Short mmCIF file of C-alpha atoms and ligand atoms in Angstrom, two decimals:
data_model
loop_
_atom_site.label_atom_id
_atom_site.label_comp_id
_atom_site.label_asym_id
_atom_site.label_seq_id
_atom_site.Cartn_x
_atom_site.Cartn_y
_atom_site.Cartn_z
CA MET J 1 -8.22 -276.48 48.70
CA SER J 2 -8.16 -279.51 51.95
CA GLY J 3 -4.52 -279.35 53.74
CA LEU J 4 -4.63 -282.94 54.13
CA ARG J 5 -6.83 -285.49 52.08
CA LEU J 6 -6.49 -289.58 52.61
CA ASP J 7 -8.12 -291.65 50.38
CA GLY J 8 -9.10 -294.75 51.15
CA ILE J 9 -5.36 -294.98 52.80
CA VAL J 10 -5.60 -298.55 53.68
CA SER J 11 -2.61 -299.32 56.22
CA ALA J 12 -2.12 -304.00 57.46
CA PHE J 13 0.07 -305.28 60.37
CA GLU J 14 2.54 -308.14 59.91
CA ASP J 15 0.11 -309.96 62.60
CA GLY J 16 -2.89 -309.56 60.66
CA THR J 17 -4.83 -306.29 62.17
CA ARG J 18 -5.85 -303.96 58.69
CA ILE J 19 -6.92 -300.85 59.09
CA GLY J 20 -9.50 -299.39 56.35
CA PRO J 21 -10.84 -297.69 54.08
CA VAL J 22 -9.82 -294.70 55.54
CA SER J 23 -10.64 -291.30 53.66
CA MET J 24 -11.86 -288.00 55.15
CA THR J 25 -10.21 -284.69 55.07
CA VAL J 26 -8.47 -281.61 56.61
CA PRO J 27 -9.73 -277.77 54.85
CA GLU J 28 -6.90 -275.96 55.24
CA GLY J 29 -6.18 -273.58 58.22
CA ARG J 30 -9.35 -275.66 59.93
CA MET J 31 -8.58 -278.90 62.81
CA VAL J 32 -10.56 -281.39 62.81
CA ALA J 33 -11.17 -284.28 65.15
CA LEU J 34 -10.55 -287.89 64.60
CA LEU J 35 -12.83 -288.77 66.55
CA GLY J 36 -13.64 -293.00 67.93
CA PRO J 37 -13.52 -295.38 70.25
CA SER J 38 -9.38 -297.03 71.75
CA GLY J 39 -8.42 -299.45 68.87
CA CYS J 40 -10.40 -298.41 65.66
CA GLY J 41 -7.66 -296.84 64.32
CA LYS J 42 -6.88 -293.00 65.11
CA THR J 43 -3.43 -292.89 66.31
CA THR J 44 -2.65 -295.54 62.80
CA SER J 45 -3.82 -292.80 60.15
CA LEU J 46 -2.16 -290.48 62.39
CA ARG J 47 0.97 -291.96 61.39
CA VAL J 48 -0.44 -292.80 58.18
CA VAL J 49 -0.49 -288.90 57.68
CA ALA J 50 3.60 -288.54 59.43
CA GLY J 51 4.57 -291.56 56.80
CA LEU J 52 5.50 -293.01 60.34
CA ALA J 53 2.91 -296.40 59.18
CA PRO J 54 2.80 -298.03 56.67
CA VAL J 55 -0.02 -297.47 52.79
CA HIS J 56 -0.85 -300.68 51.79
CA LEU J 57 -3.99 -299.05 49.28
CA GLY J 58 -4.88 -295.21 49.16
CA ARG J 59 -3.14 -291.84 49.16
CA VAL J 60 -1.98 -288.84 51.03
CA THR J 61 -2.15 -285.86 50.62
CA PHE J 62 -0.98 -281.55 51.36
CA ARG J 63 -2.47 -279.26 49.41
CA GLY J 64 -3.15 -280.98 46.53
CA GLN J 65 0.63 -282.85 46.86
CA ASP J 66 0.24 -286.36 46.33
CA MET J 67 2.58 -287.36 49.90
CA THR J 68 1.20 -291.50 50.18
CA ASN J 69 5.18 -292.52 49.09
CA ALA J 70 7.28 -289.10 51.00
CA PRO J 71 9.60 -290.19 53.03
CA ALA J 72 7.89 -289.35 57.44
CA ALA J 73 11.94 -286.82 57.26
CA ARG J 74 9.96 -285.13 53.58
CA ARG J 75 7.11 -283.69 55.04
CA SER J 76 6.42 -280.75 56.87
CA VAL J 77 4.65 -282.55 59.12
CA GLY J 78 3.77 -281.87 63.42
CA MET J 79 3.27 -283.83 65.48
CA VAL J 80 2.49 -283.65 70.00
CA PHE J 81 1.14 -287.27 71.76
CA GLN J 82 -1.01 -287.56 75.25
CA ASN J 83 3.31 -287.98 76.92
CA ALA J 84 4.96 -284.84 76.45
CA GLY J 85 7.75 -286.57 75.78
CA LEU J 86 10.27 -283.49 76.03
CA PHE J 87 13.92 -284.60 76.89
CA PRO J 88 14.66 -283.89 80.75
CA HIS J 89 18.40 -282.62 80.69
CA MET J 90 16.99 -279.72 77.96
CA THR J 91 15.57 -276.58 78.71
CA VAL J 92 12.25 -275.72 77.71
CA ALA J 93 14.58 -273.17 75.24
CA GLU J 94 16.85 -275.71 73.89
CA ASN J 95 13.79 -278.29 73.82
CA ILE J 96 12.01 -275.77 71.83
CA SER J 97 14.39 -274.99 69.50
CA PHE J 98 16.15 -278.27 68.58
CA GLY J 99 14.41 -278.83 65.94
CA LEU J 100 15.85 -275.28 64.40
CA ARG J 101 19.45 -276.59 65.84
CA MET J 102 19.69 -279.69 64.24
CA GLY J 103 18.66 -278.49 60.87
CA LYS J 104 21.36 -275.47 61.66
CA ARG J 105 19.25 -272.91 61.42
CA PRO J 106 21.14 -269.16 61.72
CA ARG J 107 21.24 -268.48 65.46
CA GLN J 108 19.66 -264.55 65.24
CA GLU J 109 16.70 -266.50 63.58
CA ILE J 110 16.44 -269.48 65.78
CA ARG J 111 16.94 -266.73 69.06
CA ASP J 112 13.94 -264.80 67.11
CA LYS J 113 11.56 -267.33 66.74
CA LEU J 114 11.82 -268.83 69.83
CA ASP J 115 11.13 -265.38 71.22
CA TRP J 116 8.89 -265.24 69.00
CA ILE J 117 6.83 -268.79 69.90
CA THR J 118 7.52 -268.89 73.79
CA GLU J 119 5.30 -265.54 74.25
CA LYS J 120 3.14 -267.43 71.46
CA THR J 121 2.71 -270.06 74.26
CA ASN J 122 3.28 -268.31 76.95
CA LEU J 123 6.97 -269.71 77.89
CA SER J 124 8.31 -266.45 78.38
CA GLY J 125 9.86 -266.39 81.39
CA LEU J 126 10.16 -270.64 81.51
CA GLU J 127 13.27 -270.45 78.86
CA HIS J 128 15.75 -272.16 81.54
CA ARG J 129 13.20 -274.29 83.66
CA LEU J 130 13.65 -277.53 83.04
CA PRO J 131 10.88 -279.98 82.41
CA ALA J 132 10.31 -281.25 85.47
CA GLN J 133 10.05 -277.53 87.30
CA LEU J 134 7.65 -278.20 85.29
CA SER J 135 3.19 -278.79 85.52
CA GLY J 136 1.10 -281.74 82.53
CA GLY J 137 -0.25 -277.64 80.84
CA GLN J 138 3.08 -276.24 80.86
CA LYS J 139 5.47 -279.04 79.38
CA GLN J 140 2.02 -279.74 76.87
CA ARG J 141 2.69 -275.67 76.45
CA VAL J 142 7.07 -276.73 75.35
CA ALA J 143 5.72 -279.47 73.22
CA LEU J 144 2.79 -277.45 70.94
CA ALA J 145 6.02 -275.24 70.64
CA ARG J 146 9.24 -277.05 70.10
CA SER J 147 6.24 -278.40 66.61
CA LEU J 148 4.96 -275.48 65.71
CA VAL J 149 8.36 -272.86 65.55
CA LEU J 150 10.08 -276.03 62.55
CA ASP J 151 5.93 -274.01 60.44
CA PRO J 152 5.19 -277.57 60.12
CA ASP J 153 2.43 -277.34 57.37
CA ILE J 154 0.15 -279.86 59.23
CA LEU J 155 -0.17 -279.79 62.72
CA LEU J 156 -1.15 -283.59 63.93
CA LEU J 157 -2.00 -283.82 68.16
CA ASP J 158 -2.79 -287.21 69.31
CA GLU J 159 -5.13 -287.37 72.20
CA PRO J 160 -2.44 -283.97 73.94
CA LEU J 161 -5.09 -283.18 76.57
CA SER J 162 -5.73 -286.83 78.48
CA GLY J 163 -2.86 -286.66 80.75
CA LEU J 164 -4.41 -283.51 82.16
CA ASP J 165 -6.66 -283.04 85.44
CA ALA J 166 -10.27 -281.41 84.11
CA ASN J 167 -9.81 -278.25 84.54
CA LEU J 168 -6.71 -277.44 83.19
CA ARG J 169 -8.17 -279.89 79.73
CA GLU J 170 -10.66 -276.71 79.86
CA ARG J 171 -8.01 -274.50 80.02
CA MET J 172 -5.53 -275.59 77.96
CA ALA J 173 -7.88 -277.52 75.11
CA GLY J 174 -9.40 -273.35 74.56
CA PHE J 175 -5.46 -272.76 74.46
CA ILE J 176 -5.02 -275.48 71.63
CA ARG J 177 -8.11 -273.68 69.60
CA ASP J 178 -7.51 -270.39 70.11
CA LEU J 179 -3.48 -270.68 69.06
CA GLN J 180 -4.14 -273.02 65.94
CA GLN J 181 -6.98 -270.00 65.06
CA ASP J 182 -4.47 -267.63 65.35
CA LEU J 183 -1.60 -269.90 62.88
CA ALA J 184 -4.62 -270.25 61.09
CA ILE J 185 -2.57 -274.11 60.96
CA THR J 186 -4.11 -276.88 59.27
CA THR J 187 -4.38 -279.57 62.56
CA LEU J 188 -5.89 -283.07 63.35
CA PHE J 189 -6.71 -283.77 66.29
CA VAL J 190 -7.01 -287.57 67.69
CA THR J 191 -9.27 -287.88 70.66
CA HIS J 192 -11.87 -289.97 72.27
CA ASP J 193 -13.84 -287.53 73.91
CA GLN J 194 -16.73 -286.63 72.46
CA GLU J 195 -17.22 -283.44 74.67
CA GLU J 196 -13.53 -282.99 73.60
CA ALA J 197 -13.73 -282.55 69.36
CA LEU J 198 -18.04 -280.94 69.24
CA MET J 199 -16.02 -278.85 71.58
CA LEU J 200 -12.42 -278.10 69.55
CA ALA J 201 -12.41 -278.13 66.49
CA ASP J 202 -14.42 -277.06 62.58
CA GLU J 203 -15.16 -280.44 61.95
CA VAL J 204 -16.15 -284.05 64.01
CA ALA J 205 -14.68 -287.25 61.74
CA VAL J 206 -16.42 -289.95 63.92
CA MET J 207 -13.43 -293.37 62.93
CA ALA J 208 -15.01 -296.82 64.19
CA ALA J 209 -13.15 -300.08 63.24
CA GLY J 210 -10.77 -298.75 60.92
CA ARG J 211 -12.74 -296.57 59.24
CA VAL J 212 -14.19 -293.04 58.51
CA LEU J 213 -18.24 -293.12 59.41
CA GLN J 214 -18.67 -289.99 58.96
CA GLN J 215 -16.90 -286.39 58.86
CA GLY J 216 -19.26 -282.81 59.43
CA THR J 217 -19.12 -280.06 61.48
CA PRO J 218 -19.96 -280.60 65.13
CA GLN J 219 -23.57 -279.66 64.69
CA ALA J 220 -24.55 -281.96 62.05
CA VAL J 221 -22.76 -285.17 63.39
CA TYR J 222 -24.30 -284.42 66.78
CA SER J 223 -27.88 -284.20 65.09
CA ARG J 224 -28.10 -285.56 61.74
CA PRO J 225 -26.27 -288.70 62.53
CA ALA J 226 -25.43 -290.76 59.59
CA CYS J 227 -25.85 -294.72 61.23
CA LEU J 228 -27.21 -295.97 64.46
CA GLU J 229 -23.18 -296.46 65.22
CA VAL J 230 -22.18 -292.70 64.87
CA ALA J 231 -25.48 -291.95 66.66
CA THR J 232 -24.68 -294.10 69.77
CA PHE J 233 -21.77 -293.05 70.15
CA MET J 234 -22.54 -289.50 70.16
CA GLY J 235 -23.71 -290.73 73.47
CA GLY J 236 -27.23 -290.67 71.93
CA THR J 237 -29.83 -292.14 74.41
CA ASN J 238 -33.62 -292.17 73.44
CA PHE J 239 -33.90 -294.40 70.83
CA LEU J 240 -36.55 -296.30 69.40
CA SER J 241 -36.72 -299.37 66.61
CA VAL J 242 -38.98 -298.97 63.78
CA THR J 243 -41.00 -301.40 61.85
CA GLY J 244 -42.05 -299.61 58.83
CA CYS J 245 -43.41 -296.16 57.24
CA ARG J 246 -46.20 -295.15 56.75
CA ASP J 247 -47.53 -291.60 55.05
CA GLY J 248 -44.49 -289.86 56.45
CA ALA J 249 -44.56 -291.17 60.05
CA PHE J 250 -43.00 -294.16 61.19
CA GLU J 251 -43.96 -297.04 62.75
CA THR J 252 -42.71 -297.38 66.41
CA GLU J 253 -42.49 -298.98 69.57
CA ILE J 254 -44.51 -296.76 71.73
CA GLY J 255 -46.76 -295.92 68.37
CA ARG J 256 -47.12 -293.34 65.20
CA ILE J 257 -43.96 -290.42 65.23
CA ALA J 258 -43.87 -287.83 62.68
CA GLY J 259 -40.40 -287.51 61.49
CA PRO J 260 -38.43 -284.30 59.77
CA VAL J 261 -40.24 -283.66 56.52
CA SER J 262 -36.81 -284.10 54.56
CA THR J 263 -36.41 -287.89 55.21
CA SER J 264 -39.17 -288.74 55.67
CA ALA J 265 -40.11 -290.61 52.95
CA ALA J 266 -36.75 -292.34 53.52
CA GLY J 267 -36.43 -296.61 53.15
CA GLY J 268 -33.81 -298.47 55.36
CA VAL J 269 -35.43 -296.37 58.03
CA SER J 270 -34.34 -298.89 61.68
CA HIS J 271 -34.21 -296.59 65.25
CA LEU J 272 -35.96 -292.72 65.19
CA MET J 273 -33.42 -290.79 68.00
CA ILE J 274 -34.31 -288.71 69.55
CA ARG J 275 -32.33 -286.20 72.07
CA PRO J 276 -33.13 -285.40 76.08
CA GLU J 277 -33.14 -282.00 75.46
CA ASN J 278 -35.52 -282.27 72.60
CA ILE J 279 -38.70 -284.08 74.67
CA GLY J 280 -40.85 -281.56 75.21
CA ILE J 281 -42.66 -281.82 78.55
CA GLU J 282 -46.19 -280.33 79.99
CA PRO J 283 -48.85 -280.70 82.29
CA ALA J 284 -50.43 -283.79 81.84
CA GLY J 285 -54.17 -281.63 80.14
CA GLU J 286 -56.78 -281.91 77.56
CA ALA J 287 -55.21 -282.90 74.96
CA PRO J 288 -55.55 -286.73 73.75
CA GLY J 289 -52.43 -289.19 73.13
CA ASN J 290 -50.71 -290.17 70.73
CA ALA J 291 -52.43 -294.13 70.90
CA LYS J 292 -50.41 -297.13 70.17
CA ASP J 293 -53.59 -297.83 66.86
CA GLY J 294 -52.76 -293.96 66.05
CA GLY J 295 -56.31 -293.12 65.93
CA GLY J 296 -57.39 -289.64 65.30
CA ALA J 297 -54.76 -288.64 67.94
CA ALA J 298 -52.64 -285.46 67.55
CA LEU J 299 -49.15 -286.90 66.11
CA ASN J 300 -46.36 -286.22 68.75
CA VAL J 301 -47.42 -286.63 72.14
CA TRP J 302 -48.22 -289.25 74.42
CA PRO J 303 -49.29 -289.62 77.95
CA ALA J 304 -45.76 -289.47 80.73
CA LYS J 305 -45.67 -290.61 83.99
CA ILE J 306 -42.54 -289.23 85.78
CA ILE J 307 -40.11 -291.65 87.27
CA SER J 308 -37.29 -289.83 88.82
CA VAL J 309 -36.12 -286.42 88.70
CA ARG J 310 -32.15 -285.57 89.22
CA TYR J 311 -30.68 -282.43 89.12
CA HIS J 312 -27.39 -281.59 88.08
CA GLY J 313 -26.34 -277.80 88.11
CA GLY J 314 -29.12 -276.36 86.33
CA LEU J 315 -30.25 -278.47 84.24
CA GLU J 316 -33.32 -281.18 85.25
CA THR J 317 -32.67 -285.00 83.93
CA ILE J 318 -35.60 -286.85 83.96
CA LEU J 319 -36.80 -290.57 83.78
CA LEU J 320 -39.68 -291.06 81.67
CA GLU J 321 -42.37 -293.57 80.75
CA VAL J 322 -44.10 -293.13 77.40
CA ALA J 323 -46.37 -296.73 76.37
CA GLY J 324 -44.75 -298.58 78.52
CA ARG J 325 -40.54 -297.64 77.69
CA GLN J 326 -38.89 -295.49 79.18
CA LEU J 327 -37.64 -292.29 77.86
CA VAL J 328 -34.18 -289.17 79.31
CA ALA J 329 -35.62 -286.43 78.81
CA ARG J 330 -33.51 -282.96 80.22
CA GLN J 331 -34.05 -278.88 80.60
CA LYS J 332 -33.45 -276.29 82.34
CA ALA J 333 -34.15 -277.41 86.69
CA GLY J 334 -37.39 -276.25 87.12
CA GLN J 335 -39.49 -275.80 84.50
CA LEU J 336 -41.51 -279.08 85.28
CA PRO J 337 -45.40 -278.95 85.75
CA ALA J 338 -46.23 -279.06 90.20
CA ALA J 339 -45.88 -281.75 91.94
CA SER J 340 -47.34 -283.86 89.57
CA ALA J 341 -45.94 -287.29 88.28
CA ALA J 342 -48.78 -286.94 85.10
CA VAL J 343 -47.66 -284.89 81.64
CA ARG J 344 -47.29 -284.92 78.27
CA ILE J 345 -44.18 -285.01 76.32
CA VAL J 346 -44.28 -283.09 72.69
CA LEU J 347 -42.08 -284.38 69.95
CA SER J 348 -41.55 -281.18 67.69
CA PRO J 349 -40.53 -283.76 64.29
CA ASP J 350 -37.33 -281.75 62.98
CA HIS J 351 -35.96 -282.80 65.84
CA ILE J 352 -36.63 -286.89 64.99
CA CYS J 353 -32.86 -287.97 63.68
CA PRO J 354 -34.18 -291.79 61.62
CA LEU J 355 -31.13 -293.69 61.07
CA ASN J 356 -30.15 -297.07 59.99
CA ASP J 357 -28.04 -299.28 61.42
CA GLU J 358 -25.73 -299.96 58.00
CA ILE J 359 -22.40 -298.57 58.00
CA PRO J 360 -21.55 -296.13 55.89
CA GLY J 361 -18.44 -295.66 53.60
CA GLU J 362 -16.72 -297.91 51.07
CA LYS J 363 -16.17 -301.96 51.27
CA VAL J 364 -12.51 -303.77 50.39
P1 ATP U 1 -6.10 -295.79 71.41
O1 ATP U 1 -7.45 -294.32 71.39
O2 ATP U 1 -6.31 -296.96 71.90
O3 ATP U 1 -5.12 -294.80 70.75
P2 ATP U 1 -6.47 -296.21 68.39
O4 ATP U 1 -8.00 -295.39 67.86
O5 ATP U 1 -5.60 -294.64 68.44
O6 ATP U 1 -6.85 -296.25 69.98
P3 ATP U 1 -4.53 -297.41 66.99
O7 ATP U 1 -3.93 -297.28 67.61
O8 ATP U 1 -4.32 -296.84 66.28
O9 ATP U 1 -5.90 -297.67 67.81
O10 ATP U 1 -4.02 -299.26 66.84
C1 ATP U 1 -5.93 -299.63 65.02
C2 ATP U 1 -5.65 -301.12 65.39
O11 ATP U 1 -4.56 -301.65 64.63
C3 ATP U 1 -5.54 -301.99 67.63
O12 ATP U 1 -5.95 -302.71 67.44
C4 ATP U 1 -3.89 -301.74 68.07
O13 ATP U 1 -4.17 -303.19 68.42
C5 ATP U 1 -3.26 -302.56 65.90
N1 ATP U 1 -2.24 -301.69 65.95
C6 ATP U 1 -1.07 -300.09 66.01
N2 ATP U 1 -0.49 -300.44 65.42
C7 ATP U 1 0.20 -301.72 65.43
C8 ATP U 1 1.54 -302.41 64.76
N3 ATP U 1 2.07 -301.93 65.65
N4 ATP U 1 1.75 -303.91 64.39
C9 ATP U 1 -0.11 -304.10 64.97
N5 ATP U 1 -0.94 -304.16 65.76
C10 ATP U 1 -1.18 -302.82 65.25
#
């Protein structure tokens, strides 16, 4: 069952700005990352879930229950933002228990829940500190604890890591993931950082220009993007334009390329994407290249020239020239054929990703 579902949500502002239609789901107890460039409508979608942004069309459901018109106060939703937004004059314990105290919960219950959540969020021992006496990561953990102590049905995280430095960011990402899985809380996580989304979430929903273009597992969205726009946003590097498709192979600017069996007959393909890590580099050898006219050449094998090699932390990024085009490859360092600029590249059909440039999804 989906813990949270947005069906064709359209949200419009007084100045005419319009977001949507947005459709996506968060399976019960899972974490979905809503990923997209700045201004595409991620925060607005989050605010729609919380009941803080207007809905002009569509439906929001929590565990199958229609919440589209429910006031924010009736929604069991916890929110954490980039800025922890703690009350500066309250201690950690007072910040965390604020919602319980406002709800006039019994003292013992407040004490028990506070003990439980401070332990879960590694804040035990810091209960009496003020926010000014905490590190950035500790502040974010207090903000998380303050939301989770109210036992919400849905947790909304809006770029909670972007205010932290790189090191802390990674640790905090792991912490959030472990906690989310431990509590099995339905979580929608907004980010513009594709690495963060791929690393953290059970599923990624890629958003652009007010619409969700694709939702799937990190692996699916990364290796089988639904369109050129998603591929580009997911860090696609090598795109070859396609001029035709014949006998299960695509005509491209570097010659004929056999694609994966499942999509070889598909029409409407405008580009092929090839990930850098999927370009095999071999010694030049005797094998014939895949000449542009395709005459009898081995399929998906080309003579290539190494233009440059950049070393970074165990990996090498290799710039290649292939049939007049430049392609980028990446592989483990130290595997290149010895001291020669002439090599050949091999593209496995299964790793060729055909794309079209039509944006999928509904139109309003
Ligand atoms: P960012 O990553 O920069 O926060 P975002 O993807 O979260 O961006 P939103 O904040 O949802 O994007 O904004 C989407 C669009 O809606 C933007 O063009 C923004 O200017 C506009 N917008 C957001 N809130 C309002 C508002 N209250 N009134 C008018 N326009 C708004």
